[in-house]
PDB file of N, CA and C in Angstrom:
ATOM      1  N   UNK A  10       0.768  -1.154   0.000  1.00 41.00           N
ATOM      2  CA  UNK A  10       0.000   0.000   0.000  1.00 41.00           C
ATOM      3  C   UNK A  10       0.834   1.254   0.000  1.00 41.00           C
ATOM      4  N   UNK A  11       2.032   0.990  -0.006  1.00 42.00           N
ATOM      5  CA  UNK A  11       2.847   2.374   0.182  1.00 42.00           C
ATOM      6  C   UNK A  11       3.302   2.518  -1.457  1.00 42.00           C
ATOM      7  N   UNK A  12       3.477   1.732  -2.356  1.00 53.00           N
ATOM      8  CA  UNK A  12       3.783   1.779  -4.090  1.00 53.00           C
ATOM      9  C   UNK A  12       2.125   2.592  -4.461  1.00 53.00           C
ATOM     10  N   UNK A  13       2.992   3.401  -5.554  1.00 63.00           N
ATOM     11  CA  UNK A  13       1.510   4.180  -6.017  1.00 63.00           C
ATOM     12  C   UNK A  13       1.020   3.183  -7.124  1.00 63.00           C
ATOM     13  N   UNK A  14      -0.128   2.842  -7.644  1.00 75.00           N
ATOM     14  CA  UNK A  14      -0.850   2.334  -8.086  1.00 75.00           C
ATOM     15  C   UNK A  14      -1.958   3.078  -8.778  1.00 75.00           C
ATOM     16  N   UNK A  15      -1.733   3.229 -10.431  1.00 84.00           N
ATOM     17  CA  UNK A  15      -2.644   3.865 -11.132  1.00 84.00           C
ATOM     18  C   UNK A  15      -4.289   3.117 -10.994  1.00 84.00           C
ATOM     19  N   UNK A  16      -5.102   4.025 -11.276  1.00 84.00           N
ATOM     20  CA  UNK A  16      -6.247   2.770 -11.360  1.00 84.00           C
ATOM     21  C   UNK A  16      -6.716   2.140 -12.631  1.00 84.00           C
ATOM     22  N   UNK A  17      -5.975   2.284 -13.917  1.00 87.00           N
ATOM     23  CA  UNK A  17      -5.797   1.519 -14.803  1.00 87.00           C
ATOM     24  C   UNK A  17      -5.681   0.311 -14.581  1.00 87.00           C
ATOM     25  N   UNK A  18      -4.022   0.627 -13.880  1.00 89.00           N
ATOM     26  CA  UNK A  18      -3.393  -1.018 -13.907  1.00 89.00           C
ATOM     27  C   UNK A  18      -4.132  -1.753 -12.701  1.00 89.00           C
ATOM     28  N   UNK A  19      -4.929  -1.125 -11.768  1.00 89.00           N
ATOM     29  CA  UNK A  19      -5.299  -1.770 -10.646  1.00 89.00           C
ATOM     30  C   UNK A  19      -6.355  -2.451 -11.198  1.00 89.00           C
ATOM     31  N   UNK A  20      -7.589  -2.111 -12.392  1.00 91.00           N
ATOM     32  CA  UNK A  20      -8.406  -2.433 -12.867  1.00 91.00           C
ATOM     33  C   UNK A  20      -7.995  -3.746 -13.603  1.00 91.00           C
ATOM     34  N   UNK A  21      -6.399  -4.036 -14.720  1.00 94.00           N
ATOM     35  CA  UNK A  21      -6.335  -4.693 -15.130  1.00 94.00           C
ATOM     36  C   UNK A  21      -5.757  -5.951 -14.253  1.00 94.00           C
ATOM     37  N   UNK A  22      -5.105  -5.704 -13.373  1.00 92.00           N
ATOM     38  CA  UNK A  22      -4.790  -6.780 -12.522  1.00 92.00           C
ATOM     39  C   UNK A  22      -5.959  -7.316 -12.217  1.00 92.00           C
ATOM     40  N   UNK A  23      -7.107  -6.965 -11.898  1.00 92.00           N
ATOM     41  CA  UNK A  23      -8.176  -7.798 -11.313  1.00 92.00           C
ATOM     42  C   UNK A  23      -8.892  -8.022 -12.172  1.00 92.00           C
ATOM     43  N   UNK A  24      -8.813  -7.923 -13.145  1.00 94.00           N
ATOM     44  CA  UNK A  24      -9.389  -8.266 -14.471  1.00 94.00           C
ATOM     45  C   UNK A  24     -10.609  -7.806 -14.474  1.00 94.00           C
ATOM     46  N   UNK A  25     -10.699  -6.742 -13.978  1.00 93.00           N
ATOM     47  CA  UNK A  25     -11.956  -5.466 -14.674  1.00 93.00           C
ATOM     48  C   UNK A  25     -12.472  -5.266 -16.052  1.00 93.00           C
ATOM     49  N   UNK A  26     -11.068  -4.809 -16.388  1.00 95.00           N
ATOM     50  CA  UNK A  26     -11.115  -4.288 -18.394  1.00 95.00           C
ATOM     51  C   UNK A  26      -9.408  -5.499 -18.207  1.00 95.00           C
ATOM     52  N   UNK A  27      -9.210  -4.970 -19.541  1.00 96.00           N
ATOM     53  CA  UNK A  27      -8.074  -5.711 -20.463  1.00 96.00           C
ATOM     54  C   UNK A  27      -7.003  -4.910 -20.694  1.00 96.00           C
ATOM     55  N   UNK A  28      -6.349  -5.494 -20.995  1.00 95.00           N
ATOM     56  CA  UNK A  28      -4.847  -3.970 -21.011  1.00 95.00           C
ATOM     57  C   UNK A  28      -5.226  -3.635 -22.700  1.00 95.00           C
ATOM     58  N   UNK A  29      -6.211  -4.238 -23.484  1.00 96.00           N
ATOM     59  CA  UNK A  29      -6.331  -3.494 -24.612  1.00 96.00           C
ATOM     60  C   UNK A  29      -7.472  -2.400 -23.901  1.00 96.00           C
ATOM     61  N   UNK A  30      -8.351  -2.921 -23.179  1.00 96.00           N
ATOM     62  CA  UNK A  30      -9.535  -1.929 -23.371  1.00 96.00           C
ATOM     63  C   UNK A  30      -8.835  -0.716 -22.488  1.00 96.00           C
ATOM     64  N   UNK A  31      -7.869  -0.458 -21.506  1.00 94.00           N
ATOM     65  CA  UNK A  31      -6.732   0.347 -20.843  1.00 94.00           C
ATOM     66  C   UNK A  31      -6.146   1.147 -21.812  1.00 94.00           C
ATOM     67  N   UNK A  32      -5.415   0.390 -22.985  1.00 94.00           N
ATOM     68  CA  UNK A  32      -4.819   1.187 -24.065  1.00 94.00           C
ATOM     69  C   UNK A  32      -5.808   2.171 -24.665  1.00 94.00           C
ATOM     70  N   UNK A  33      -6.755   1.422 -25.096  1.00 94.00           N
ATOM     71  CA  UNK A  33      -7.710   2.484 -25.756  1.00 94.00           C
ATOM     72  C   UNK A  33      -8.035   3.584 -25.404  1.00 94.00           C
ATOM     73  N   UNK A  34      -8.428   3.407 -23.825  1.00 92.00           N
ATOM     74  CA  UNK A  34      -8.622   4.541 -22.717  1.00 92.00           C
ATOM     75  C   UNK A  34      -8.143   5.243 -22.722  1.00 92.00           C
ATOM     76  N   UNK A  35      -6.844   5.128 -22.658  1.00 92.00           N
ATOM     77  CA  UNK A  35      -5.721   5.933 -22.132  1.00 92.00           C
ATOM     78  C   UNK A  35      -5.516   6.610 -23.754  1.00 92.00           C
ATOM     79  N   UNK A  36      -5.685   6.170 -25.043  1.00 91.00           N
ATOM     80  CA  UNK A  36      -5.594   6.479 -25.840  1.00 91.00           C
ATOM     81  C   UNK A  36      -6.465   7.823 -26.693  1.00 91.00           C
ATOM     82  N   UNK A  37      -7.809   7.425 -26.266  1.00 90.00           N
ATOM     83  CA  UNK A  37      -8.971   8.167 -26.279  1.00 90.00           C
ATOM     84  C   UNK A  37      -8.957   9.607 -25.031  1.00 90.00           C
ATOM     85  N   UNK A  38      -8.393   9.276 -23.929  1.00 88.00           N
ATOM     86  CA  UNK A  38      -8.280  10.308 -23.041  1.00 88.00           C
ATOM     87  C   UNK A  38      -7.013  11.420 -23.472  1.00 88.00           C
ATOM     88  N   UNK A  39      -6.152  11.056 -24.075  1.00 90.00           N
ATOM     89  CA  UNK A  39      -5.317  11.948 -24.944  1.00 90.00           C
ATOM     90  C   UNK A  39      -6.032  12.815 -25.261  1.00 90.00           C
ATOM     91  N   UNK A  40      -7.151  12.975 -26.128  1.00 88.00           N
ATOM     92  CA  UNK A  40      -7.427  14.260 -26.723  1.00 88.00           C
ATOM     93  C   UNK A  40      -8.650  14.564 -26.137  1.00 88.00           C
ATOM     94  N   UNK A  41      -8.629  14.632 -25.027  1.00 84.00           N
ATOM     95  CA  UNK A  41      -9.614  14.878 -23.720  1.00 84.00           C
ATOM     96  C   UNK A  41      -9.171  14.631 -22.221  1.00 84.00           C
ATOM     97  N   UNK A  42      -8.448  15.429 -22.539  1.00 84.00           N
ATOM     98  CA  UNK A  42      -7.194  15.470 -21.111  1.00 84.00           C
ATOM     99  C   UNK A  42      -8.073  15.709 -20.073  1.00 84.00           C
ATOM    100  N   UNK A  43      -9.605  16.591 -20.063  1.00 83.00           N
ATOM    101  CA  UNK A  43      -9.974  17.118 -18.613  1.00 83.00           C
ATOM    102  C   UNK A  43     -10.808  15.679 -18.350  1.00 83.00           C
ATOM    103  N   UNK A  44     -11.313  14.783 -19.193  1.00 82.00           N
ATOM    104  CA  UNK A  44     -11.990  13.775 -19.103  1.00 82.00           C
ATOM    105  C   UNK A  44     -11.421  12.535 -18.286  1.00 82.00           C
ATOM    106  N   UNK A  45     -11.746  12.175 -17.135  1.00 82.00           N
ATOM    107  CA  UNK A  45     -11.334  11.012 -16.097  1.00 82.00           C
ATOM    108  C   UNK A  45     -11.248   9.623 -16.741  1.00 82.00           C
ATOM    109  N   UNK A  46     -10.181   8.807 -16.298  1.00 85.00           N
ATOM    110  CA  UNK A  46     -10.453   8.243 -17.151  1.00 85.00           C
ATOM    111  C   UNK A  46     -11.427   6.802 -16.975  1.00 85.00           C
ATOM    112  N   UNK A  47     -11.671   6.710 -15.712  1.00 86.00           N
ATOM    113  CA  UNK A  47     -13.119   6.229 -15.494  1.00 86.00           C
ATOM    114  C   UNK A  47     -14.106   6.541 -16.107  1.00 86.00           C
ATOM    115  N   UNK A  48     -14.455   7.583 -16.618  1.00 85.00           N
ATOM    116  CA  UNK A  48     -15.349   8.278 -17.387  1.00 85.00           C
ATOM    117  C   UNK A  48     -15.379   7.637 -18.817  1.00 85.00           C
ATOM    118  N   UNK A  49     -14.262   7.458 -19.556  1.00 89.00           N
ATOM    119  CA  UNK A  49     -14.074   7.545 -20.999  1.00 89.00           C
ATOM    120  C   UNK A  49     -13.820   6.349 -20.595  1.00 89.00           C
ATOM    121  N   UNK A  50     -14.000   5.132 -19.732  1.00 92.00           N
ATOM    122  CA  UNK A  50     -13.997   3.519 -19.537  1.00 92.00           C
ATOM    123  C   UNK A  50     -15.123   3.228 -19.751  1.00 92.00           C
ATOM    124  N   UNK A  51     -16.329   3.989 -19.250  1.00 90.00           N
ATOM    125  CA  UNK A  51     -17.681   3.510 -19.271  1.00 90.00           C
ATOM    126  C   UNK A  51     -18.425   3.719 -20.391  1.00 90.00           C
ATOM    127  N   UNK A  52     -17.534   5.015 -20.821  1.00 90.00           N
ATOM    128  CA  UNK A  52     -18.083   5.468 -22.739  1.00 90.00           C
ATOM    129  C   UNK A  52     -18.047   4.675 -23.340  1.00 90.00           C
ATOM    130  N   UNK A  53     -16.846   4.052 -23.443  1.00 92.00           N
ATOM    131  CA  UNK A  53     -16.481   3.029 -24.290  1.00 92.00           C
ATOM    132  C   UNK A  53     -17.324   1.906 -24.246  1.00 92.00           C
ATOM    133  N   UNK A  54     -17.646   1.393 -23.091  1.00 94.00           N
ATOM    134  CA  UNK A  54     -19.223   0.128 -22.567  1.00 94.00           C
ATOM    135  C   UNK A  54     -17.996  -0.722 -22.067  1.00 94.00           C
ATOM    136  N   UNK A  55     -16.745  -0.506 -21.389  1.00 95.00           N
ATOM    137  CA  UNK A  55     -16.005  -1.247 -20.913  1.00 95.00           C
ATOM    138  C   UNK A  55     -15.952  -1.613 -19.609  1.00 95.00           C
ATOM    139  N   UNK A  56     -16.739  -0.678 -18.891  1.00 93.00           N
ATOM    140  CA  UNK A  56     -17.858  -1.364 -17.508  1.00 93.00           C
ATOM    141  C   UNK A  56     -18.490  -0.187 -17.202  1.00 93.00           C
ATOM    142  N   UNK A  57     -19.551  -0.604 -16.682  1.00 91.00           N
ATOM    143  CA  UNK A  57     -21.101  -0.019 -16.419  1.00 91.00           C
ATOM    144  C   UNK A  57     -20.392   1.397 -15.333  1.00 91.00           C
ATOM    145  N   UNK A  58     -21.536   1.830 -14.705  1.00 87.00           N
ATOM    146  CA  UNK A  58     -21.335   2.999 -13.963  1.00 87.00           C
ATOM    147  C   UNK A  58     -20.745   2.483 -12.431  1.00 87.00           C
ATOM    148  N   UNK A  59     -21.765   1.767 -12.153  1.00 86.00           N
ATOM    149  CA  UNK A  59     -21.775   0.675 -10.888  1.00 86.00           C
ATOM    150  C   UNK A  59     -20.560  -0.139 -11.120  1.00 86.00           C
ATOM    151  N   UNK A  60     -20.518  -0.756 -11.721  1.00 90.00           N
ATOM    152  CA  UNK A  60     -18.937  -1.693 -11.887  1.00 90.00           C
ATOM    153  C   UNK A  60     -17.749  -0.658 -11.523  1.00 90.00           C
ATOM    154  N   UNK A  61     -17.868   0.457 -12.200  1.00 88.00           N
ATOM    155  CA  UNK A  61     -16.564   1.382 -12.034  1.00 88.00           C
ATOM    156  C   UNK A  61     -16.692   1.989 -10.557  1.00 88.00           C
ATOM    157  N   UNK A  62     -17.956   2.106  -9.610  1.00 85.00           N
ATOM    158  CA  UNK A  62     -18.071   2.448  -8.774  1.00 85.00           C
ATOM    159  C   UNK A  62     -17.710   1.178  -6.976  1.00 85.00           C
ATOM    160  N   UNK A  63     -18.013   0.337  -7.949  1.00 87.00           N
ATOM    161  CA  UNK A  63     -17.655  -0.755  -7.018  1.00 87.00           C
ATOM    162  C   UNK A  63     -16.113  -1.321  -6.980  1.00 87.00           C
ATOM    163  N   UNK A  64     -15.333  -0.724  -8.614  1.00 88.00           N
ATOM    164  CA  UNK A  64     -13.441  -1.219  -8.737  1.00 88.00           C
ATOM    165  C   UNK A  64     -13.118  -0.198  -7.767  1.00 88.00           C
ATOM    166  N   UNK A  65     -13.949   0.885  -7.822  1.00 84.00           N
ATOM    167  CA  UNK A  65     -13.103   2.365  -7.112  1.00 84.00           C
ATOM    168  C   UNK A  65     -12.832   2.202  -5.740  1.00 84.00           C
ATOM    169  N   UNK A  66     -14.105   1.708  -4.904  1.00 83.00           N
ATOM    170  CA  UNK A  66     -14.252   1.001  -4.203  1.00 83.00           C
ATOM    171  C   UNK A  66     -12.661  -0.094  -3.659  1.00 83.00           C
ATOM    172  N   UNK A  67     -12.453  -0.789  -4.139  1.00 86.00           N
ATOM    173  CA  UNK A  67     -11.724  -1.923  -4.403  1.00 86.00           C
ATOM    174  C   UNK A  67     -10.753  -1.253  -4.305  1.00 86.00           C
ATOM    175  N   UNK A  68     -10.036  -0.418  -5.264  1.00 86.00           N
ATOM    176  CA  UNK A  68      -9.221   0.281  -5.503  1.00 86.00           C
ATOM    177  C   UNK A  68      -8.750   1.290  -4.197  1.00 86.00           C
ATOM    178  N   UNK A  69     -10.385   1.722  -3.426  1.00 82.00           N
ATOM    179  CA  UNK A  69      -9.384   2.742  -2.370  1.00 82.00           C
ATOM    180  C   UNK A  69      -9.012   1.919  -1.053  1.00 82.00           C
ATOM    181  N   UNK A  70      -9.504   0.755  -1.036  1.00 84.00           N
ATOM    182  CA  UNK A  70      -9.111  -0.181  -0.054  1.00 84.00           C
ATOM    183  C   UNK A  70      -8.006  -0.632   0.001  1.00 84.00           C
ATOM    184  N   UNK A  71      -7.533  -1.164  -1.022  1.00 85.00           N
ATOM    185  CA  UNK A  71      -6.201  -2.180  -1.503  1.00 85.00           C
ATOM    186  C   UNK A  71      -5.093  -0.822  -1.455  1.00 85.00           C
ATOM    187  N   UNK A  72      -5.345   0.534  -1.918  1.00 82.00           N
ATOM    188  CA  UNK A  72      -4.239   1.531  -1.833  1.00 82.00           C
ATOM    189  C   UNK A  72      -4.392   1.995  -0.497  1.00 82.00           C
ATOM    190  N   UNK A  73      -5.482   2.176   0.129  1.00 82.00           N
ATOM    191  CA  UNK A  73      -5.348   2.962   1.694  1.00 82.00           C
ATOM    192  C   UNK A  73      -5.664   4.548   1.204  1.00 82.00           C
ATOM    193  N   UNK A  74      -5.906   4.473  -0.041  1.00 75.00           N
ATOM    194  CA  UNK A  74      -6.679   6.279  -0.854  1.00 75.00           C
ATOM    195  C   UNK A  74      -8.111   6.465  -0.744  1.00 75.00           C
ATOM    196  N   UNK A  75      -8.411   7.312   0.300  1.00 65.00           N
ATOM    197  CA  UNK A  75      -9.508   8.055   0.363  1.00 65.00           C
ATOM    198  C   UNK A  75      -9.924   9.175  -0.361  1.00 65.00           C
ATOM    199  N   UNK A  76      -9.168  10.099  -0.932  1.00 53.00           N
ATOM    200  CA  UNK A  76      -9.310  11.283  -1.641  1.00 53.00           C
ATOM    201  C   UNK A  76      -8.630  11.126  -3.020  1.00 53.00           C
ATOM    202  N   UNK A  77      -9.438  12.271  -4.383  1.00 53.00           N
ATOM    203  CA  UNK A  77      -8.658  12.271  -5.007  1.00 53.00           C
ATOM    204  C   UNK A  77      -8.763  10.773  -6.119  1.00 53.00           C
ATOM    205  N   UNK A  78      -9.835   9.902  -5.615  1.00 47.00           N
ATOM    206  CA  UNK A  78      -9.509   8.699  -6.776  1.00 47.00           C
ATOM    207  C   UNK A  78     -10.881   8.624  -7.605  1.00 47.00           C
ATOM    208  N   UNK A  79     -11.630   9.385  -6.998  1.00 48.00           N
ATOM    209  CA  UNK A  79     -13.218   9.130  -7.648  1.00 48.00           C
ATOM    210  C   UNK A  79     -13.309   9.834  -8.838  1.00 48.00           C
ATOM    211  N   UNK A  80     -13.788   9.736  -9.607  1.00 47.00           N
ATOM    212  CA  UNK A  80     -13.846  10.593 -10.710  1.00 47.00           C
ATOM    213  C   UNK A  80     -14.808  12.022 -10.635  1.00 47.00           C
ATOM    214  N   UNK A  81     -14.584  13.097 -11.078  1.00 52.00           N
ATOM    215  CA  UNK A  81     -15.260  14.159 -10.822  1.00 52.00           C
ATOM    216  C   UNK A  81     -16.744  14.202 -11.355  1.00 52.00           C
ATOM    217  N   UNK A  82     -17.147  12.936 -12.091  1.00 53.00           N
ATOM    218  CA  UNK A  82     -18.437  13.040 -13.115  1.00 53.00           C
ATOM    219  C   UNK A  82     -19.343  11.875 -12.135  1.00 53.00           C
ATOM    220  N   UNK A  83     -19.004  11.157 -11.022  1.00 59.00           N
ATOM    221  CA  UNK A  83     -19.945  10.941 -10.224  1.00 59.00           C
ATOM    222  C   UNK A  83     -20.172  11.924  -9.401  1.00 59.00           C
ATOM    223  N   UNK A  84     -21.902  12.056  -8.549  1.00 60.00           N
ATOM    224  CA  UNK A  84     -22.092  12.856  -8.023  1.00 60.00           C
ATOM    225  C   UNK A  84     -21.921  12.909  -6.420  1.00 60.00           C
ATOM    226  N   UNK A  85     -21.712  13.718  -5.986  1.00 60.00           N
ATOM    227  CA  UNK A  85     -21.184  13.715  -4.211  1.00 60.00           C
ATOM    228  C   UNK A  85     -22.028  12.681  -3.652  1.00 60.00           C
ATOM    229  N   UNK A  86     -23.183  12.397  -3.832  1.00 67.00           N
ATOM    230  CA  UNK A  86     -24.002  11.276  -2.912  1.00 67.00           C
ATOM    231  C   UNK A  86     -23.133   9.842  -3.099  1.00 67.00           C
ATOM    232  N   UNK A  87     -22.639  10.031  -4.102  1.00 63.00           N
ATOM    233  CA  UNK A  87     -21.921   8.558  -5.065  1.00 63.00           C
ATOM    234  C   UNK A  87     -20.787   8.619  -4.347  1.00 63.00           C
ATOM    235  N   UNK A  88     -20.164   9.407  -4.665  1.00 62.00           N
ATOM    236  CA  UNK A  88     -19.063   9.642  -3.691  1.00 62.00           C
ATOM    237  C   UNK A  88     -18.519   9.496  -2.120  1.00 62.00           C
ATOM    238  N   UNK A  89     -19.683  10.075  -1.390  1.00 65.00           N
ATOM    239  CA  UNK A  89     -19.856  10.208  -0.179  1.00 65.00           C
ATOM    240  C   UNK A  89     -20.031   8.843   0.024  1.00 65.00           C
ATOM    241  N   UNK A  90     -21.459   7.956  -0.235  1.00 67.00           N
ATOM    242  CA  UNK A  90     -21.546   6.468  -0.238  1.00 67.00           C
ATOM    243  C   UNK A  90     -20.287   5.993  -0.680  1.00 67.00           C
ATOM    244  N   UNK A  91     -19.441   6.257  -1.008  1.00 62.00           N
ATOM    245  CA  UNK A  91     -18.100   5.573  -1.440  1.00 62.00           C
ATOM    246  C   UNK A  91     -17.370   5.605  -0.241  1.00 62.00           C
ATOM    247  N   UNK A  92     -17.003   6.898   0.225  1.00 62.00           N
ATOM    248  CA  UNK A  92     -16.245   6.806   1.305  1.00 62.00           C
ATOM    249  C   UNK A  92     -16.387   6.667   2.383  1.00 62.00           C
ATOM    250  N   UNK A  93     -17.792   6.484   3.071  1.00 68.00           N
ATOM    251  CA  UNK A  93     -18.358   6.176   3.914  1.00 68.00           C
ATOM    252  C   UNK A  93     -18.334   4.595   3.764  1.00 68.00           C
ATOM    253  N   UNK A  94     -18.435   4.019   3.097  1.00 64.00           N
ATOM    254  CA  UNK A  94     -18.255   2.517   2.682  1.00 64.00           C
ATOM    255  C   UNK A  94     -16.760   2.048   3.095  1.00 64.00           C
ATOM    256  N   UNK A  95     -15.972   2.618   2.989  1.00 59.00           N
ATOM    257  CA  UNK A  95     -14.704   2.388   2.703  1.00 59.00           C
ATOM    258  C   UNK A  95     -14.217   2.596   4.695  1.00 59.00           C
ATOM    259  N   UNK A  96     -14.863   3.686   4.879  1.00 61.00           N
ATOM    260  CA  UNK A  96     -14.207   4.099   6.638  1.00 61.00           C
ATOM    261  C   UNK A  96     -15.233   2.515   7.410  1.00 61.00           C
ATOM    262  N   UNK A  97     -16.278   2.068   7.175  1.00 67.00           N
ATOM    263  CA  UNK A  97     -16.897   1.237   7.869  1.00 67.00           C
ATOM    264  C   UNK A  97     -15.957  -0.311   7.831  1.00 67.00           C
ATOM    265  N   UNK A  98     -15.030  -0.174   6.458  1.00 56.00           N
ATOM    266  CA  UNK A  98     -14.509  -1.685   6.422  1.00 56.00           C
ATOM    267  C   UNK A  98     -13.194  -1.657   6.991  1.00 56.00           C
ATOM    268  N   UNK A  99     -12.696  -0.423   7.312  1.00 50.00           N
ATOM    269  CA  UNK A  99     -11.658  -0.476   8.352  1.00 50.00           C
ATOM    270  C   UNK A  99     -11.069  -0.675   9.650  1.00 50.00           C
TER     271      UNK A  99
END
């Protein structure tokens, strides 16, 4: 938990998306730099809203990251239920 950990690669280790559907992402977010790239994962139909909300999930557990990992295009209730989720499993 102390190595930083993108949430790309955290997604592909657990076999979320694919390191192609990652490339693409990351490829497509190039020319939409302000766009998260959780955001431009779900555009693509490379997991649902909920799926990306439940890796994030996953994701702030396994890093020990509370802030800073959610994407700005869910809304604070989403959010809040996120991190409130996350302080109860500690």
């Amino acid at each position: 938990m102390s190595s930083f950990k993108r949430v790309g690669e955290f997604l592909v280790e657990n076999g979320i998306i694919t390191e192609d559907q990652l490339r693409a992402s990351l490829e497509l977010q190039k020319d939409n730099p302000q766009t998260a790239i959780g955001q431009v994962m779900v555009t693509l139909g490379y997991v649902s809203k909920e799926e990306l909300i439940m890796a994030m999930e996953m994701y702030m557990i396994a890093t020990g990251t509370t802030t800073d990992v959610s994407d700005e295009w869910l809304d604070q209730e989403e959010i809040d239920s996120l991190l409130d989720r996350i302080k109860t499993q500690k």
